[in-house]
Structure formats: structure tokens, C-alpha cells
GROMACS .gro file of C-alpha atoms in nm:
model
  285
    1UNK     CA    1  13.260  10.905  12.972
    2UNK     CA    2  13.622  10.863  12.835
    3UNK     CA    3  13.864  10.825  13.142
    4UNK     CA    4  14.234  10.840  13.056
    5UNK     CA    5  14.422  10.605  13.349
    6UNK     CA    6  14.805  10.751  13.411
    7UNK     CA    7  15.046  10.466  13.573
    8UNK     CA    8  14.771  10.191  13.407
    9UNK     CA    9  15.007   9.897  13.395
   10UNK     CA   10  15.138   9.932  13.812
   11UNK     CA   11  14.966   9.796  14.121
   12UNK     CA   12  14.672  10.051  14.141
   13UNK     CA   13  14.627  10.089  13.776
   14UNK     CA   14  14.607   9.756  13.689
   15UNK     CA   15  14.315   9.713  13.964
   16UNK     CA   16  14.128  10.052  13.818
   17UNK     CA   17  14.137   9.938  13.468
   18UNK     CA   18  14.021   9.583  13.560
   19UNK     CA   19  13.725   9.811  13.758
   20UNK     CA   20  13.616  10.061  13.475
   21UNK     CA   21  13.630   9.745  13.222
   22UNK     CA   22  13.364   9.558  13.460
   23UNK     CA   23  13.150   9.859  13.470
   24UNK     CA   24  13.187   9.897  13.113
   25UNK     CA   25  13.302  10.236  13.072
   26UNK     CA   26  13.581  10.338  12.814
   27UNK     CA   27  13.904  10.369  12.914
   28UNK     CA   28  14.247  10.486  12.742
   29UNK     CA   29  14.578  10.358  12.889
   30UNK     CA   30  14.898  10.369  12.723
   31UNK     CA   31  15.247  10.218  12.831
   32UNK     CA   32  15.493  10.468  12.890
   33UNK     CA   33  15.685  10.320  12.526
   34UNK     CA   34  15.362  10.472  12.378
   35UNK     CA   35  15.338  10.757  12.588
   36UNK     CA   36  15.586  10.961  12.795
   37UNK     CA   37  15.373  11.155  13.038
   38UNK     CA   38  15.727  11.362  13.150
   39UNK     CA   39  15.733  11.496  12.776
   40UNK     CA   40  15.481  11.778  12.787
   41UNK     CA   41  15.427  11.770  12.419
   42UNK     CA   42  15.317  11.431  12.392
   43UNK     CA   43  15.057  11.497  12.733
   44UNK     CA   44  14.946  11.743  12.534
   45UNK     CA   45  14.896  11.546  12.196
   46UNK     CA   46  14.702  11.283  12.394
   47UNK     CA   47  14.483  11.510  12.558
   48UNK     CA   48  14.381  11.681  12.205
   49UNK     CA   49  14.357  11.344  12.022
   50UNK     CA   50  14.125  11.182  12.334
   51UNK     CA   51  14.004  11.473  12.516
   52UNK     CA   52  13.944  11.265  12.821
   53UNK     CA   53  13.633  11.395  13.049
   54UNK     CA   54  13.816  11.215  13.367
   55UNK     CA   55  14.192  11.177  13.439
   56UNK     CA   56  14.276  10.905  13.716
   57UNK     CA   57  14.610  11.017  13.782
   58UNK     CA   58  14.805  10.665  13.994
   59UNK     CA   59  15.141  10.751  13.793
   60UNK     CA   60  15.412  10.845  14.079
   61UNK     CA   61  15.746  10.791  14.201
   62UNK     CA   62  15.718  10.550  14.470
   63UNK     CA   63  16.034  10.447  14.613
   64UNK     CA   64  16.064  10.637  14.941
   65UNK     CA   65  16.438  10.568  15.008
   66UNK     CA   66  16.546  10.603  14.598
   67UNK     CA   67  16.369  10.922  14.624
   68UNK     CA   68  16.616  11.096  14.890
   69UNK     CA   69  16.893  11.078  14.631
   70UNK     CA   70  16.714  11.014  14.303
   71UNK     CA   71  16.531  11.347  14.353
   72UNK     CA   72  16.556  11.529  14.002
   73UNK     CA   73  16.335  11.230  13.834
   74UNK     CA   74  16.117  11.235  14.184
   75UNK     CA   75  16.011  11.566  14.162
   76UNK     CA   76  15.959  11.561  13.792
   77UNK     CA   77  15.716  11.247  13.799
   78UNK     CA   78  15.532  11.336  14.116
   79UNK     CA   79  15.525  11.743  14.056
   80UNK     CA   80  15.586  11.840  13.698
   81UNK     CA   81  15.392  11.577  13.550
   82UNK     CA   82  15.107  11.643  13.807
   83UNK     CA   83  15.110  12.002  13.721
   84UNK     CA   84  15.149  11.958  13.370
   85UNK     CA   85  14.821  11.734  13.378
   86UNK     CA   86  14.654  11.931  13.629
   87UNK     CA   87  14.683  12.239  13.361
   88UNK     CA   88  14.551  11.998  13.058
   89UNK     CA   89  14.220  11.895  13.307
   90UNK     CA   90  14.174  12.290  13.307
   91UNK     CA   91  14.160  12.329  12.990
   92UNK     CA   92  13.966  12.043  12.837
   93UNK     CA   93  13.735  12.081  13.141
   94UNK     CA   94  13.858  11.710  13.293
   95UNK     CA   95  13.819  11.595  13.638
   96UNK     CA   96  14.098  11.478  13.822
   97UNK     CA   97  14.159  11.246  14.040
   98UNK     CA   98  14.519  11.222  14.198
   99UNK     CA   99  14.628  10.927  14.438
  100UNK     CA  100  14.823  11.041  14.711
  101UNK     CA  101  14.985  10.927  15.038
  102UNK     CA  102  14.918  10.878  15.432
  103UNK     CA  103  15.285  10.982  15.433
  104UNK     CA  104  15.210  11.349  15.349
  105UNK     CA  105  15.190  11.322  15.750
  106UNK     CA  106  15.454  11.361  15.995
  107UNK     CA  107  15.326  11.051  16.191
  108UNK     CA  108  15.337  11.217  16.529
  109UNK     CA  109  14.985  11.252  16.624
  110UNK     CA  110  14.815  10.957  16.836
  111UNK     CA  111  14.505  10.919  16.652
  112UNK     CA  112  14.396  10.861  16.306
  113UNK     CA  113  14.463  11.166  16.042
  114UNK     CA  114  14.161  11.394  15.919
  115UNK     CA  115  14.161  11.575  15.575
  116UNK     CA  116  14.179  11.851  15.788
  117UNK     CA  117  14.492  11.776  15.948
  118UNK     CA  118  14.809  11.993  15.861
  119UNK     CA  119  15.069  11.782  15.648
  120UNK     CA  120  15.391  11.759  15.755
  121UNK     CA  121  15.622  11.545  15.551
  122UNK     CA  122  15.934  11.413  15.689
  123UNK     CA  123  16.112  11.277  15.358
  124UNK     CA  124  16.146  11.383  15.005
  125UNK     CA  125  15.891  11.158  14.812
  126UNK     CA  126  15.660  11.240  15.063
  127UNK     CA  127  15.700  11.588  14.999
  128UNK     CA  128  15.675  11.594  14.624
  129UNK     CA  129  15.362  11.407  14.702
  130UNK     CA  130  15.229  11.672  14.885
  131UNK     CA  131  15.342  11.949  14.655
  132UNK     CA  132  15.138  11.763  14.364
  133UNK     CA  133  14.853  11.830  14.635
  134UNK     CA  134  14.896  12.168  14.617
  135UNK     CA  135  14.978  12.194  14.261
  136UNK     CA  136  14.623  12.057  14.153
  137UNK     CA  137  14.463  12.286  14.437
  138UNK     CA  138  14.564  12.542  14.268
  139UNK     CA  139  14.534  12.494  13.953
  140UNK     CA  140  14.212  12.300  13.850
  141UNK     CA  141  13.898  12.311  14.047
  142UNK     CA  142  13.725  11.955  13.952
  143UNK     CA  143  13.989  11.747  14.144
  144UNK     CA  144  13.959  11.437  14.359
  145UNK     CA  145  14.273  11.415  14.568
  146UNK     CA  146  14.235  11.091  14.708
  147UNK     CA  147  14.534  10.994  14.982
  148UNK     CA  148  14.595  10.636  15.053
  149UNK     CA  149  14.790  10.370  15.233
  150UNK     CA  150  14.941  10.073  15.270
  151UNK     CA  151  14.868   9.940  14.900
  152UNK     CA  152  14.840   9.569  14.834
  153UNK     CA  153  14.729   9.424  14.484
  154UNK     CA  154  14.752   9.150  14.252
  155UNK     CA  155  15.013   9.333  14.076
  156UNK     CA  156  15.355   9.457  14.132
  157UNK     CA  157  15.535   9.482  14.472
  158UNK     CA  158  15.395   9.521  14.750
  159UNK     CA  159  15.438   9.445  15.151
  160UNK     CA  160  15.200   9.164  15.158
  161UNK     CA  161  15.353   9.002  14.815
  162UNK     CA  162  15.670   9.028  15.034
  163UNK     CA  163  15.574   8.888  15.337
  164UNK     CA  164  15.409   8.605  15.136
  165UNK     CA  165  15.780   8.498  14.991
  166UNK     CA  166  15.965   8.548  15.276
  167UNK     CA  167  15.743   8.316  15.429
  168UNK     CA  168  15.760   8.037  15.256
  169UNK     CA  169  16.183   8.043  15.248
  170UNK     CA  170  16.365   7.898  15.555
  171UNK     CA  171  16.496   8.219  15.620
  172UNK     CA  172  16.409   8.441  15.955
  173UNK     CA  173  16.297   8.797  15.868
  174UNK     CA  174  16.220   9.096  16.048
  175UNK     CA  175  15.923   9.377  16.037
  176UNK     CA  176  15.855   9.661  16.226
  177UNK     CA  177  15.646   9.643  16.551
  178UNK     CA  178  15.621  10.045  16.637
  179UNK     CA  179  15.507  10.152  16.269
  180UNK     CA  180  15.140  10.247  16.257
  181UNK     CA  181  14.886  10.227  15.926
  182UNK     CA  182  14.641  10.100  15.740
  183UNK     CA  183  14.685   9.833  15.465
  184UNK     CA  184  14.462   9.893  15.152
  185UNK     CA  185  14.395   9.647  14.919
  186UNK     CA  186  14.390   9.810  14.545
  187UNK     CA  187  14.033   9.622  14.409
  188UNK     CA  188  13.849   9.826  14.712
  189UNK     CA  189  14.008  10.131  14.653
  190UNK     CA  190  13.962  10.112  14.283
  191UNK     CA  191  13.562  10.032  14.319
  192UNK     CA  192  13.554  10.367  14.501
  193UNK     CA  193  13.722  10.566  14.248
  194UNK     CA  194  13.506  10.464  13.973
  195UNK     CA  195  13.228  10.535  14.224
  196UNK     CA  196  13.366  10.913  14.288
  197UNK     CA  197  13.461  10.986  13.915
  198UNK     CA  198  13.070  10.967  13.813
  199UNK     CA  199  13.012  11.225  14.086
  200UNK     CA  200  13.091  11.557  14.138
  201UNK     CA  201  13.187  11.554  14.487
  202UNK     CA  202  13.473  11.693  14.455
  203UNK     CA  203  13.762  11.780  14.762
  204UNK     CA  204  14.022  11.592  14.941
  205UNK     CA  205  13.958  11.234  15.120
  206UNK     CA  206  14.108  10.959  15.310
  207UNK     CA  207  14.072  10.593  15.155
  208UNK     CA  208  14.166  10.263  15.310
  209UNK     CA  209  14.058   9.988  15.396
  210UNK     CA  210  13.845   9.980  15.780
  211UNK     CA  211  14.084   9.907  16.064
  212UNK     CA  212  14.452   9.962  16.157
  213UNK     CA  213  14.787   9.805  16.296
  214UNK     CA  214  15.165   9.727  16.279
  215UNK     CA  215  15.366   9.627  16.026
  216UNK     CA  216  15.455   9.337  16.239
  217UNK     CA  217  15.102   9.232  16.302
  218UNK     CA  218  15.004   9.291  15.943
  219UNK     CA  219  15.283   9.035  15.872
  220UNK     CA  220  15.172   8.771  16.155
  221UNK     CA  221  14.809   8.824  15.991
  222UNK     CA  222  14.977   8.741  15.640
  223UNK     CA  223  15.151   8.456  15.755
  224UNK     CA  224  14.815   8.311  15.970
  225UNK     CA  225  14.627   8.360  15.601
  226UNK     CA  226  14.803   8.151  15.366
  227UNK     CA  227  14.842   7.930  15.633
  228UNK     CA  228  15.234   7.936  15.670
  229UNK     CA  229  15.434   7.860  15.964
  230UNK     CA  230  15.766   8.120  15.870
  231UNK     CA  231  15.664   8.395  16.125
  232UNK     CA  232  15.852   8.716  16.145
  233UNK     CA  233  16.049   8.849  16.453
  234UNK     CA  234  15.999   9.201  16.594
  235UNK     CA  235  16.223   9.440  16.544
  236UNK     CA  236  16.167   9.848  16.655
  237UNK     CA  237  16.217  10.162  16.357
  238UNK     CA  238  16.497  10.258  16.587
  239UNK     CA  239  16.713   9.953  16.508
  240UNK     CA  240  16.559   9.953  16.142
  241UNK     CA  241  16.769  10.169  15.929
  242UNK     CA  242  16.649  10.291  15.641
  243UNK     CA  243  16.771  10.601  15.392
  244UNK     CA  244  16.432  10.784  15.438
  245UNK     CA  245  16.304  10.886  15.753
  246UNK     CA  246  15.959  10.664  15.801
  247UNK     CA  247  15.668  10.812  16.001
  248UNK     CA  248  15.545  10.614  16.264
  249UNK     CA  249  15.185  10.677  16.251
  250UNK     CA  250  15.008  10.753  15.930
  251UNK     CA  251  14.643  10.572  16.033
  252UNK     CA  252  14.406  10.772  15.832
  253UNK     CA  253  14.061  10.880  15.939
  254UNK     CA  254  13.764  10.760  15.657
  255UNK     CA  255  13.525  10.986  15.796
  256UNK     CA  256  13.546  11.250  15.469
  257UNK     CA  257  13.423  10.928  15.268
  258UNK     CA  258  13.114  10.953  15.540
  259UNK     CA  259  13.085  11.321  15.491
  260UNK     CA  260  13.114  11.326  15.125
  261UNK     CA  261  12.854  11.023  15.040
  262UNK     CA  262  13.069  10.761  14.981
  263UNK     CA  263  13.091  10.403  15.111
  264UNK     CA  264  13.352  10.323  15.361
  265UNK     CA  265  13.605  10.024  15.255
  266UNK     CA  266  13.567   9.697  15.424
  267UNK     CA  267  13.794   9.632  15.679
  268UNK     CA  268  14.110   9.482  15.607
  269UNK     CA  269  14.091   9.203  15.788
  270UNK     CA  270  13.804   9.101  15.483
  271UNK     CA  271  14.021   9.244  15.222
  272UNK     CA  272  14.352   9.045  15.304
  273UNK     CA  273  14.136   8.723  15.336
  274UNK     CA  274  13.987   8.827  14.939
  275UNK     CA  275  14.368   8.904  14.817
  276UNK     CA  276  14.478   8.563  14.932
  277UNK     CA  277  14.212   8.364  14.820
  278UNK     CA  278  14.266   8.500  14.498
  279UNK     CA  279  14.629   8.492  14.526
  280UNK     CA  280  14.600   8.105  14.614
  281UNK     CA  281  14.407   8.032  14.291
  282UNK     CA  282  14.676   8.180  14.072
  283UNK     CA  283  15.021   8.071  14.289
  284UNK     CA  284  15.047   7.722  14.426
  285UNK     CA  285  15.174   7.863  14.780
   0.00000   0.00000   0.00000
């Protein structure tokens, strides 16, 4: 099984390459200096020369606020490129997976978010997110659209990574107490990708880790881990401006991974503890 990893050197690929190397299967990841997945050409070269039987798909355009003005290069990362791969799995007979967002939801129901549920997105990047969605639904029917939240990992920046430096500066700080999700650390939600790409059970799911909260909380939680004393004060979305308009509630529901024969991610309460041990034995904190 050849599996071709887009976005292999950021936070989630990093974590899924690690993951397919410890199962030892083969895996083909380039650096976009060696390969320009916006240049159709080259996709196509790549796909001819490797002929990939999976496609793990964690390239994107992730910066929600940048996105609302920096929308050309948005919508040609997170739908053009999507399509353009989605039409390359069709015709070497590839599956797909695509990573996608809890943000493809407008945030204003009260309970966790099925598969089922309508999306609704309430920003740009969320949108393009959503239109990749529909781009590989209908284009390519062995597909794994897999949306996500909340991502924390070794690599790259992320909220926890954040947290962690802002408390250990003097400084005072601020996070959001009425924002709703559920963090998800990368290493989890890796294992379960390699575990769906040697299926095919294919569809649409909802993967995080177990559990749900605040931003605010999340960032006491942080803080209680690594055993600092910076706390953060609480400050309400309202009085939080930001370019892009933020959901409040994007807590998704894991039950597809129930009805689709997959294992549930531990809860996150576990998964921050395994980040920070880990994150202790590389930085002296």
C-alpha cells in the first residue's frame, strides 16, 4: 500500500507520517520546494510516477482570519487543489481521505454536531472547507472525509503550544470562556486514519478526542498540566474581536466512528496529559 501524505511536514502530517512509519507501511511525502500541489501539472506527474493507492489529503489553508481577505490563495489551496486531487484519486482508483473542520458548522445548536447535521459556515475558510467537502462528494466515490477539531501536536502552532508560552512569561493573557469544542491531539487522530485507510468504510465522520469544553478551561487545564502558575483571565467572544466571525459551538458528535467500526479517541483529558509529558521531555518548561 503506497500512501501519498499532502501537507506532510505541518502539525497533522508530521504526526501521520510518524504513524504509517511505525506501522511500516510506505509512504511518499514531498515538501512543497519539491512539489507544488497548486500546479496541476506537477499533481499530475506525481500521481503517474507513484500511482499512490491512498491519498491522505491534511494540506489546507488554515488561518481563519488571513482567509477573509487572503481569499484567492484560500480557495485555491482548500478547493482547487482538493478538486484537482479528488479527480487524480478517480482516475488511478485512490482512496481519499480529506481532513476537514468542526467549523463547517454554524455553532448555534446546543448539543454536539452529527455527520448528519446541515453545515452552515459563518466565515470564508470555513466555507472553502466545506466546498472541498462537496467537491470530493462529487467527484470520487472512495473518500474518507474526516472533520476535526481543536488540533494540538508536537509540531507547528497550535492553542495548547500557545497557552504553554504565554504561561511561562509574566504577562496576563486572555481566552475565551463562551467558545465551545473539542481539543484533538494529532498522534490519536493520526492512529485512526491509518486505521480507516486499510478499510473500506468509506463516508463522512467526526474525530476528536472524548470530551468537550471552553477555550478558557482548556487553557486552565494547560496551565494545571505543566504545572505553571500564569493562569489566564476570562474574557467573552463579544469583547474578543477577531476578523473572522468564530462559531461558538462546534462540539462534534463521535458516534459515526461507533457506527462505522472504528475506535473512539481517548478523552482529552488523557491526550493533553500524553502531549505534555512528551512535550516536557523535549522543552525544559
Amino acid at each position: 500500500m503506497s500512501i501519498l501524505v499532502t501537507g506532510g511536514f505541518g502539525q497533522l502530517g508530521q504526526s501521520v507520517i510518524k504513524k504509517i512509519k511505525e506501522n511500516d507501511l510506505p509512504v511518499l511525502a514531498f515538501s512543497k520546494y519539491q512539489l507544488d500541489i497548486t500546479n496541476y501539472n506537477n499533481l499530475a506527474l506525481c500521481f503517474e510516477n507513484n500511482k499512490p493507492e491512498v491519498v491522505i489529503h491534511c494540506a489546507a489553508y488554515t488561518d481563519m482570519d488571513k482567509a477573509e481577505t487572503d481569499r484567492e490563495k484560500c480557495f485555491k489551496l482548500n478547493v482547487s487543489v482538493t478538486q484537482d486531487i479528488a479527480k487524480l484519486c478517480k482516475q488511478y482508483d485512490s482512496k481519499l481521505i480529506y481532513i476537514s473542520t468542526s467549523y463547517v458548522f454554524d455553532g448555534s445548536k446546543d448539543q454536539p454536531y452529527e455527520v448528519t447535521d446541515q453545515p452552515k459556515p459563518v466565515n470564508y475558510y470555513a466555507r472553502t472547507k466545506f466546498e472541498g467537502e462537496l467537491a470530493i462528494r462529487n467527484t470520487v466515490e472512495k473518500y474518507f472525509i474526516v472533520r476535526t477539531s481543536w488540533l494540538f501536536g508536537q509540531n507547528g502552532n497550535n492553542f495548547v503550544n500557545s497557552v504553554i508560552q504565554k504561561s511561562k512569561s509574566n504577562t496576563s493573557y486572555y481566552e475565551i470562556d463562551d467558545i465551545f469544542g473539542s481539543p484533538t491531539f494529532t498522534d490519536d487522530l493520526a492512529d485512526l486514519i491509518i486505521s480507516m485507510i486499510q478499510t473500506q468504510r468509506y463516508g463522512t465522520y467526526h474525530a476528536t478526542n472524548e470530551g468537550s469544553c471552553s477555550q478558557y478551561d482548556f487553557a486552565k487545564e494547560i496551565v494545571e498540566t505543566i504545572g505553571a502558575t500564569n493562569y489566564p483571565k476570562k474574557v467573552s467572544l463579544q469583547n474578543f474581536k477577531t476578523i473572522a466571525k468564530r462559531p461558538k459551538n462546534t462540539v462534534l458528535s463521535n458516534a459515526s466512528l461507533d457506527i462505522g467500526g472504528f475506535k473512539r479517541l481517548s478523552d482529552y483529558h488523557d491526550a493533553l496529559r500524553r502531549f505534555v509529558k512528551t512535550y516536557q521531555s523535549e522543552v525544559i518548561i
